[in-house]
GROMACS .gro file of C-alpha atoms in nm:
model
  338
    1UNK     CA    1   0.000   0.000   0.000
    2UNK     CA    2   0.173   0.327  -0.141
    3UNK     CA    3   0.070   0.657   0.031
    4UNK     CA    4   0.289   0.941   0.029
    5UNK     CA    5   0.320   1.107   0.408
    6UNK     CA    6   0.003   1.221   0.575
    7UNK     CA    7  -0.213   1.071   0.278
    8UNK     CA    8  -0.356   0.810   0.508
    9UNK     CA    9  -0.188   0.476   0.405
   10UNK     CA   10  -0.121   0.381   0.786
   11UNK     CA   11  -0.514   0.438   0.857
   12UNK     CA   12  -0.673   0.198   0.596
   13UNK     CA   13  -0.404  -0.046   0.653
   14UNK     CA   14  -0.523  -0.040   1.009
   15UNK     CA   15  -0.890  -0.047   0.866
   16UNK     CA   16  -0.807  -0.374   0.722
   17UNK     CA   17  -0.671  -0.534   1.030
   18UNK     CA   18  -0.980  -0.383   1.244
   19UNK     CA   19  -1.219  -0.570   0.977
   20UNK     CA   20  -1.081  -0.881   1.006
   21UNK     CA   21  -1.016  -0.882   1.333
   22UNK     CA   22  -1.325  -0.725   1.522
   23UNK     CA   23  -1.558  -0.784   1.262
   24UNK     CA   24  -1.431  -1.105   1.092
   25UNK     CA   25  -1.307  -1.262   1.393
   26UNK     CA   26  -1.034  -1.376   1.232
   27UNK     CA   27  -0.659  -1.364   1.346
   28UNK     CA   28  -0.414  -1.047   1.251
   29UNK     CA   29  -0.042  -0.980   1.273
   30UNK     CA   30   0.019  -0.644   1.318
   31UNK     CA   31   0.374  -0.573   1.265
   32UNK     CA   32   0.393  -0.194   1.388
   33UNK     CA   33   0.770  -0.077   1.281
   34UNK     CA   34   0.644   0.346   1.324
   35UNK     CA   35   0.355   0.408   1.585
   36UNK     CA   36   0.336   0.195   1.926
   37UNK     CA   37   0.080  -0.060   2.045
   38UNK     CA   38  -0.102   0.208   2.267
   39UNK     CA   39  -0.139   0.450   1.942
   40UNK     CA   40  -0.261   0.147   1.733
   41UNK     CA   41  -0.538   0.049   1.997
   42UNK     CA   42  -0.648   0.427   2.049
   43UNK     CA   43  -0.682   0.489   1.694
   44UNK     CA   44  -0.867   0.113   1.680
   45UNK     CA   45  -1.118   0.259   1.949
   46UNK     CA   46  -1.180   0.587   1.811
   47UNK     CA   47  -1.275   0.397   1.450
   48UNK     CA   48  -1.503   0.153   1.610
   49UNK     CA   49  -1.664   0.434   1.864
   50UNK     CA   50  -1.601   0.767   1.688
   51UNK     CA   51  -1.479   0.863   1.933
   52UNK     CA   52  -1.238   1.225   1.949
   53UNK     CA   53  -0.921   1.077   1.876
   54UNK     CA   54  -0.715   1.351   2.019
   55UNK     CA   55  -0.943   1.297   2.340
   56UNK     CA   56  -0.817   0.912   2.355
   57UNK     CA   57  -0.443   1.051   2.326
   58UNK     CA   58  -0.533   1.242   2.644
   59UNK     CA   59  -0.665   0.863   2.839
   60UNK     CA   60  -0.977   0.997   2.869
   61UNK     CA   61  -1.180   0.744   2.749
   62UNK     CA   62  -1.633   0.700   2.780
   63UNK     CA   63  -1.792   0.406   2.924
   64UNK     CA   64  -1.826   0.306   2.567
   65UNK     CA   65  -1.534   0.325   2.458
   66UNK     CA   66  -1.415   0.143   2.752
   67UNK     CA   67  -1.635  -0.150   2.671
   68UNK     CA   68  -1.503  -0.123   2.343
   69UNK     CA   69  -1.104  -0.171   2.458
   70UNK     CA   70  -1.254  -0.467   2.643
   71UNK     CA   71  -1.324  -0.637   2.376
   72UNK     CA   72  -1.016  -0.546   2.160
   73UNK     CA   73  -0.772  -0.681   2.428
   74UNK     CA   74  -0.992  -0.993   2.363
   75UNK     CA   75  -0.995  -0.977   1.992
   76UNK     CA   76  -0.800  -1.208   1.776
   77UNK     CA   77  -0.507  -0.916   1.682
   78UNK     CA   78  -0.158  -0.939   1.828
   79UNK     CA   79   0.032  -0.649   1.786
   80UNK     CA   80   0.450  -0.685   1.755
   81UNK     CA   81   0.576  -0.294   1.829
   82UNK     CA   82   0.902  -0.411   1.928
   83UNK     CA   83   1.221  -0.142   1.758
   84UNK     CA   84   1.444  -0.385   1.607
   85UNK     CA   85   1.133  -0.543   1.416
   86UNK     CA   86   1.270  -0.671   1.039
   87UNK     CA   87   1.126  -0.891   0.747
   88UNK     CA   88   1.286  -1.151   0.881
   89UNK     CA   89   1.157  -1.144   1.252
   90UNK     CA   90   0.820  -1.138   1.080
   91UNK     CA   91   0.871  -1.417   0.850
   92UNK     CA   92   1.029  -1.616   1.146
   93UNK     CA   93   0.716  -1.542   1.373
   94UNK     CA   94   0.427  -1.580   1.146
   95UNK     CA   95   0.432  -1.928   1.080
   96UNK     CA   96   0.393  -2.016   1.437
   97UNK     CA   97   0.006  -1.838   1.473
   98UNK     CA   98  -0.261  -2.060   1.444
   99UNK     CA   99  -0.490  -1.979   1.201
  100UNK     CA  100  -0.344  -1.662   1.085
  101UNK     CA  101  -0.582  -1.457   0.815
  102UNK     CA  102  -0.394  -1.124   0.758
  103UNK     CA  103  -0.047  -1.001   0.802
  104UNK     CA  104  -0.019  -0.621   0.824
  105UNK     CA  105   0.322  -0.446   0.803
  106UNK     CA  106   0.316  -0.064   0.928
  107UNK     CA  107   0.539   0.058   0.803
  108UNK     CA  108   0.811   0.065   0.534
  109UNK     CA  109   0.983   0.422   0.560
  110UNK     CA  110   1.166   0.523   0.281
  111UNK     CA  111   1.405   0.759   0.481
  112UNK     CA  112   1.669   0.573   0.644
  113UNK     CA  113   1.695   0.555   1.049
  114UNK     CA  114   1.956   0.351   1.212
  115UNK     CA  115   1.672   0.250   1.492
  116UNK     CA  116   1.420   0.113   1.256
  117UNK     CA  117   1.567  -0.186   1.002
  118UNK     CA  118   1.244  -0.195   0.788
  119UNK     CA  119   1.346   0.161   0.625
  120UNK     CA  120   1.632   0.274   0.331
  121UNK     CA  121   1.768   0.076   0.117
  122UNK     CA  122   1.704  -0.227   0.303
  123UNK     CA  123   1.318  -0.216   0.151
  124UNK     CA  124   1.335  -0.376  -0.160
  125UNK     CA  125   1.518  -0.706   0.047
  126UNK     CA  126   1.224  -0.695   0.279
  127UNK     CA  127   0.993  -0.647   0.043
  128UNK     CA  128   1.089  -0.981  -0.175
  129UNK     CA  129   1.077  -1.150   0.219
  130UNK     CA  130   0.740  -1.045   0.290
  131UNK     CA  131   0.627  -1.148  -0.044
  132UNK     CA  132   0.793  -1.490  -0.023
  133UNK     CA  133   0.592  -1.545   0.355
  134UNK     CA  134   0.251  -1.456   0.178
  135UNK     CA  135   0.268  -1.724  -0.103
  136UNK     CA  136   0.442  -1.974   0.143
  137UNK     CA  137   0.176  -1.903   0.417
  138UNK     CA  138  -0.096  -1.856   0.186
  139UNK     CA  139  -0.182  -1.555   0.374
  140UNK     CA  140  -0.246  -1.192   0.282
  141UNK     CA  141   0.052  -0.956   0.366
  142UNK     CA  142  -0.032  -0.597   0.349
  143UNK     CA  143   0.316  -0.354   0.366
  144UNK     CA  144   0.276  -0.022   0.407
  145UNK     CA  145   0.462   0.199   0.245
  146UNK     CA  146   0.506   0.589   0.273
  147UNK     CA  147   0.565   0.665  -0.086
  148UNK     CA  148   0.443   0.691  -0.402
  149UNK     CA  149   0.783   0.731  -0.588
  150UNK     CA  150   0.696   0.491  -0.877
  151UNK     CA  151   1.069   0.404  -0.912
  152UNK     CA  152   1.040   0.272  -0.532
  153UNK     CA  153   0.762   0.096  -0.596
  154UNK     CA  154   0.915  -0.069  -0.902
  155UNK     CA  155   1.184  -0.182  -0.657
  156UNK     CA  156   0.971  -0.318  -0.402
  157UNK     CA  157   0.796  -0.532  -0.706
  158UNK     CA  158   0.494  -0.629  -0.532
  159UNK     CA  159   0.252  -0.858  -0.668
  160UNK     CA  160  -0.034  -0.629  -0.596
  161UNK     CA  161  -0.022  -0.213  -0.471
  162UNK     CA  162  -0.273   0.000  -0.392
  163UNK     CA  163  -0.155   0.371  -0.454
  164UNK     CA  164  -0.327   0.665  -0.262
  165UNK     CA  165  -0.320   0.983  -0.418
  166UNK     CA  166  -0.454   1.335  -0.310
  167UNK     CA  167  -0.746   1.457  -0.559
  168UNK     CA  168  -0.898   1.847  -0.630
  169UNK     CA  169  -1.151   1.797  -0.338
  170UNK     CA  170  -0.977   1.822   0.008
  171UNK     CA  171  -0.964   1.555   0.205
  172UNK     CA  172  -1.056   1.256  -0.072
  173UNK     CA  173  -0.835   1.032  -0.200
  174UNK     CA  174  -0.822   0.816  -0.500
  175UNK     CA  175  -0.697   0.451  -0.404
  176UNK     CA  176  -0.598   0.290  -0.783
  177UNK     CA  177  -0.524  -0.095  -0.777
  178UNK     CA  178  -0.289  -0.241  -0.968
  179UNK     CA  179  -0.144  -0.576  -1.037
  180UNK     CA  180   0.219  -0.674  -1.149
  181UNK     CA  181   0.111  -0.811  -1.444
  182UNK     CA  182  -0.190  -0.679  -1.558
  183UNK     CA  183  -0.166  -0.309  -1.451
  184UNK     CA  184  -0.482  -0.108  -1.339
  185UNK     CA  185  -0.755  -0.306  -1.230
  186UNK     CA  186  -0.994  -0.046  -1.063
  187UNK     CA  187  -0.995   0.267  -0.847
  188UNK     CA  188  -1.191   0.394  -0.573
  189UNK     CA  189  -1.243   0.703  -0.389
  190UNK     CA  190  -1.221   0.747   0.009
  191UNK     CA  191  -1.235   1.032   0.239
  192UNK     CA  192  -1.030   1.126   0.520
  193UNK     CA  193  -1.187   1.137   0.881
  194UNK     CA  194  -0.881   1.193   1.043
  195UNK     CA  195  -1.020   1.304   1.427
  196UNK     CA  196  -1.164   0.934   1.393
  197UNK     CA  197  -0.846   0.778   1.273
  198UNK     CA  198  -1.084   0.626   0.979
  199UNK     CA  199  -1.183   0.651   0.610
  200UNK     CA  200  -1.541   0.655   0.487
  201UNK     CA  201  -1.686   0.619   0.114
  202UNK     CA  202  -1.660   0.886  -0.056
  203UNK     CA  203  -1.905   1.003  -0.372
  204UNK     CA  204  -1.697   0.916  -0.719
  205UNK     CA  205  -1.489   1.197  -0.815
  206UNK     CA  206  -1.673   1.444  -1.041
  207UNK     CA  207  -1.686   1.420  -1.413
  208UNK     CA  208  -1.417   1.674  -1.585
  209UNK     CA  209  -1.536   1.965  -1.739
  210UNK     CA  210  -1.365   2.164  -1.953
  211UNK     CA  211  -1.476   2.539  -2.030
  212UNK     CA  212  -1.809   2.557  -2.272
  213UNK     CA  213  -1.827   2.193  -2.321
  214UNK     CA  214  -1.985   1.891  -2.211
  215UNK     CA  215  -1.840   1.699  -1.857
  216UNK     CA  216  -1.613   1.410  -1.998
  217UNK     CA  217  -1.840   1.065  -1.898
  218UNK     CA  218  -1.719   0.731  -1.806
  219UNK     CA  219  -1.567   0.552  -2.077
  220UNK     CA  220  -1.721   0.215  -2.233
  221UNK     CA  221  -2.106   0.098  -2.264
  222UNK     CA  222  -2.283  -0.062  -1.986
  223UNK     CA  223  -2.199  -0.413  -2.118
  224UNK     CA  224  -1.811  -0.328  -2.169
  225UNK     CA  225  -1.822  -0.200  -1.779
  226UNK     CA  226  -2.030  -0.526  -1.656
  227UNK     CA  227  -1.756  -0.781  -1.834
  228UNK     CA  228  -1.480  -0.535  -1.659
  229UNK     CA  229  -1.646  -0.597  -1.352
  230UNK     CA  230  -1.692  -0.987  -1.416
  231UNK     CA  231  -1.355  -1.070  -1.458
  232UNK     CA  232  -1.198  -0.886  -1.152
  233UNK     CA  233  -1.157  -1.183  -0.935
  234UNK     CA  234  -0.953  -1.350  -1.256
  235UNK     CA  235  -0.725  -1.063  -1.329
  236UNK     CA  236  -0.658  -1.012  -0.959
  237UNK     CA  237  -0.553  -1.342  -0.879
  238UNK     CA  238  -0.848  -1.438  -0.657
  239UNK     CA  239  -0.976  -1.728  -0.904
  240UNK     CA  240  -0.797  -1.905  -1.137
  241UNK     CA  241  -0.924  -2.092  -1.452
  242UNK     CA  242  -0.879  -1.843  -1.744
  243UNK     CA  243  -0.634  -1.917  -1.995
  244UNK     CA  244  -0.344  -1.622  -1.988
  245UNK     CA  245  -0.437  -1.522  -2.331
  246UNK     CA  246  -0.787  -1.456  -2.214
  247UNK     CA  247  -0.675  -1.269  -1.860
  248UNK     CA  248  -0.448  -1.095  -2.047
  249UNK     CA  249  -0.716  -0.919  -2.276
  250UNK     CA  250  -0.950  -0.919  -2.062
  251UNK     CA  251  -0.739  -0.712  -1.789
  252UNK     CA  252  -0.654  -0.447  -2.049
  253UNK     CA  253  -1.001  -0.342  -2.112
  254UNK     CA  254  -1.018  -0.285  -1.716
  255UNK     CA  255  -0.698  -0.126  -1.790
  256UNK     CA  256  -0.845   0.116  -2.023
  257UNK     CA  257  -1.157   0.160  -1.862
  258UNK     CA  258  -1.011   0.285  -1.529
  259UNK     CA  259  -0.768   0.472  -1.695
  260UNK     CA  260  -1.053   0.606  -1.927
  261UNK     CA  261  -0.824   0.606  -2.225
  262UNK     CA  262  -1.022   0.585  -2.526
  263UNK     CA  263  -0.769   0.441  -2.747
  264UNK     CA  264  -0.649   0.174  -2.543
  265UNK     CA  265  -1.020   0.055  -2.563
  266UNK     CA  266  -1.036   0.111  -2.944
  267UNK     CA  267  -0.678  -0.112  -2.958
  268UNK     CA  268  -0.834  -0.378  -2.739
  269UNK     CA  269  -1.194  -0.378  -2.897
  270UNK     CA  270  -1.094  -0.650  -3.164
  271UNK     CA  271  -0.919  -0.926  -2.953
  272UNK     CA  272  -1.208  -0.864  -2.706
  273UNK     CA  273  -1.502  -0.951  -2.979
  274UNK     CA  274  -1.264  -1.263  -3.089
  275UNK     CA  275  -1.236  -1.357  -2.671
  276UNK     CA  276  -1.578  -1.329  -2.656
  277UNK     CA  277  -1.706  -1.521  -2.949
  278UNK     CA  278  -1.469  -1.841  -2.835
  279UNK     CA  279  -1.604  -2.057  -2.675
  280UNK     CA  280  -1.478  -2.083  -2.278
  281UNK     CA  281  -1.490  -2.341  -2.006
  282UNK     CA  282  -1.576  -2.094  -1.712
  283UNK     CA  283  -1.580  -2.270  -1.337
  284UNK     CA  284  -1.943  -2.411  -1.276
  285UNK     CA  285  -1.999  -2.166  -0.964
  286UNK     CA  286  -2.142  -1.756  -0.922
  287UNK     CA  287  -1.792  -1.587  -1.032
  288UNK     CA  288  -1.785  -1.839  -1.362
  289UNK     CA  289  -2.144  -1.762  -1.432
  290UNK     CA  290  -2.133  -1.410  -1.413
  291UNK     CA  291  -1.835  -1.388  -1.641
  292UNK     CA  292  -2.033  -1.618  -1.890
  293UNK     CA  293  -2.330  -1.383  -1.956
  294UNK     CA  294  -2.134  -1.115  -1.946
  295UNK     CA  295  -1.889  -1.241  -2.249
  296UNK     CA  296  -2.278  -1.374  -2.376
  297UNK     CA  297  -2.400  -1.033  -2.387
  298UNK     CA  298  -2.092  -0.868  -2.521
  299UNK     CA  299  -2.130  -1.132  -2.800
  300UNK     CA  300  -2.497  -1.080  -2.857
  301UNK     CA  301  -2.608  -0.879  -3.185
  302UNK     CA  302  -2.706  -0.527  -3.091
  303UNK     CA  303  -2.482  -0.485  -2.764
  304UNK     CA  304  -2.267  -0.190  -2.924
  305UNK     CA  305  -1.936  -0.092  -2.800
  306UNK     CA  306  -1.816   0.225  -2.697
  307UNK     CA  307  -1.510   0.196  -2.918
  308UNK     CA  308  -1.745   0.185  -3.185
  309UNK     CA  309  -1.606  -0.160  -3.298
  310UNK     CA  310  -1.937  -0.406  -3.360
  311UNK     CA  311  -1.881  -0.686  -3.062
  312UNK     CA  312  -1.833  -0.992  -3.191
  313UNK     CA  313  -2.133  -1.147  -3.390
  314UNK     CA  314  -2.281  -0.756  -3.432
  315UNK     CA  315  -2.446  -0.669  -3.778
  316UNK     CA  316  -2.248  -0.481  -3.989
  317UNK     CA  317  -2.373  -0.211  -4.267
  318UNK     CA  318  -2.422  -0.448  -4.512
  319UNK     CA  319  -2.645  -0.681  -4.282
  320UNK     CA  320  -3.012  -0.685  -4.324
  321UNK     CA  321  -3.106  -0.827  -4.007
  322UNK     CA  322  -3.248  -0.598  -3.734
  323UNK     CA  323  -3.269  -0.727  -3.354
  324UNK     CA  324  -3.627  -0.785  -3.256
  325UNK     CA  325  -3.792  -0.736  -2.902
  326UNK     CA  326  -3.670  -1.115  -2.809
  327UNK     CA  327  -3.291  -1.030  -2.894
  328UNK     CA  328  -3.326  -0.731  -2.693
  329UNK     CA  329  -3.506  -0.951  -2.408
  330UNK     CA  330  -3.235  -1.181  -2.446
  331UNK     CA  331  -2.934  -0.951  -2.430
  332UNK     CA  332  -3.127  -0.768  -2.098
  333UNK     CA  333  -3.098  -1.098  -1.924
  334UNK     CA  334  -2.730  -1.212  -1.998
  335UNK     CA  335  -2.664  -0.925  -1.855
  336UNK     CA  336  -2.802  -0.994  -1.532
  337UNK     CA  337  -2.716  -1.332  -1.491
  338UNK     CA  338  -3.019  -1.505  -1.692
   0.00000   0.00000   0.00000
């Protein structure tokens, strides 16, 4: 997680571990290499509670939010504050928790300081460790970083980063995902609450205007954005069963759809109408579904494309058929799953 300083990278990496610890019930590492145990439990209280955060700092804490610590010393998170924390202390300690869910590493600072070993040049080394524990653990391992130098983060070649970035409206932030090998796979938009140590939603991020014209609209048609949306959990590495040369086209229209690039979609449209009009053996379960009558709809006759290539199977000019009401019918429920 890439967040240059005071951008909020330490507070949804903490929203993570609170999730899946107080509301998951499932058990968290929380390797704290910058702020202490105490801070991390305040700023866990004042989430839950909303409570004052600056009023926690003080001790001074409602019956509430007492309750509320209760239950947190009870919860399954262990916290590991100790100074002369590294990769390798984690790696080393990690495999001994039962039933371990999420690893949380906060943080890696890119400044060096002699009292903290997961900072300077040491990061791309611990890094490649942390990455290595995650695939051999099959556990989650979220690293913090406070950056968003993308020559750092080409260093630290993670597998997945999630890069938070100030935006026109103060206080909300733009969290993009991207993968290693697929590049941009979506974006979201958060907003700080920072005297509750928390994000919340935020509204999407207005359209761009530009003087005496139009505001600039999502790219891609609704059927282009619901086959996007489909294949997330293959292009992120969630589900497997998608042959490369499928992921890989089908991850750069995401690509070009979060990036809203117009002729990366217009590059992409043909090899999508040939994906889509092959036939595919999809996993018999909700994900493979979905994906199915998505690619079914972008394949149908009449579902146009924003690029303004035909999708695959589309009449051309010289075509005299015309979709009737059941095509239509048809194409309305491959959308939503038949």
């Amino acid at each position: 997680m890439a967040a240059a300083p005071n951008v909020g990278g330490s507070l949804l990496g903490l929203a993570a571990a609170r999730q899946t610890a107080l509301i998951d019930n499932r058990r968290v590492l929380y390797a704290a290499s910058g702020p202490n145990q105490a801070d991390i439990m305040r700023r866990i209280i004042s989430a839950e509670t909303g409570g004052d955060y600056p009023r926690l700092k003080q001790g001074r804490l409602t019956a509430h939010e007492q309750q509320v610590a209760q239950e947190l010393v009870q919860a399954p998170l262990l916290i590991d504050d100790g100074s002369d924390l590294t990769a390798e202390s984690i790696a080393e300690t990690a495999p001994y928790i039962q039933d371990l869910a999420l690893v949380v590493v906060d943080r890696l600072q890119t400044a060096h300081n002699a009292r903290l070993p997961l900072s300077g040049d040491r990061l791309p080394d611990a890094s490649q460790l942390l990455a290595s524990l995650a695939r051999t653990l099959h556990v989650p391992v979220l690293a913090i970083v406070d950056s968003d130098d993308p020559a750092l983060l080409g260093l630290l070649d993670a597998d997945v980063t999630l890069t938070l970035a100030p935006t026109e409206v103060p206080a909300k932030v733009q969290v993009t995902v991207a993968e290693r090998d697929f590049g941009t796979i979506g974006s979201a938009y958060l907003q700080h609450d920072l005297l509750h140590a928390r994000f919340l939603d935020a509204e999407a991020a207005p359209a761009v205007r530009t003087a005496g014209k139009e505001p600039v609209r999502s790219l891609g048609s609704a059927v282009e954005r619901e086959l996007a949306e489909a294949v997330l959990p293959y292009t992120s590495g969630a589900r497997q069963g998608l042959p490369a040369s499928v992921t890989h086209v089908l991850a750069a229209l995401r690509t070009a759809l979060a990036n809203n690039d117009q002729e990366a979609l217009a590059e992409v449209g043909p090899s999508l109408a040939e994906t889509a009009a092959a036939p595919q053996q999809l996993p018999d379960d909700a994900e493979g579904h979905r994906l199915a009558a998505a690619l079914d709809a972008y394949n149908t006759p009449g579902s146009a494309s924003a690029t303004g290539q035909p999708a695959a199977g589309q009449p051309t000019s010289d075509s005299r058929h015309v979709p009737d009401d059941e095509d239509d019918a048809e194409a309305e429920r491959a959308v939503r799953g038949r």
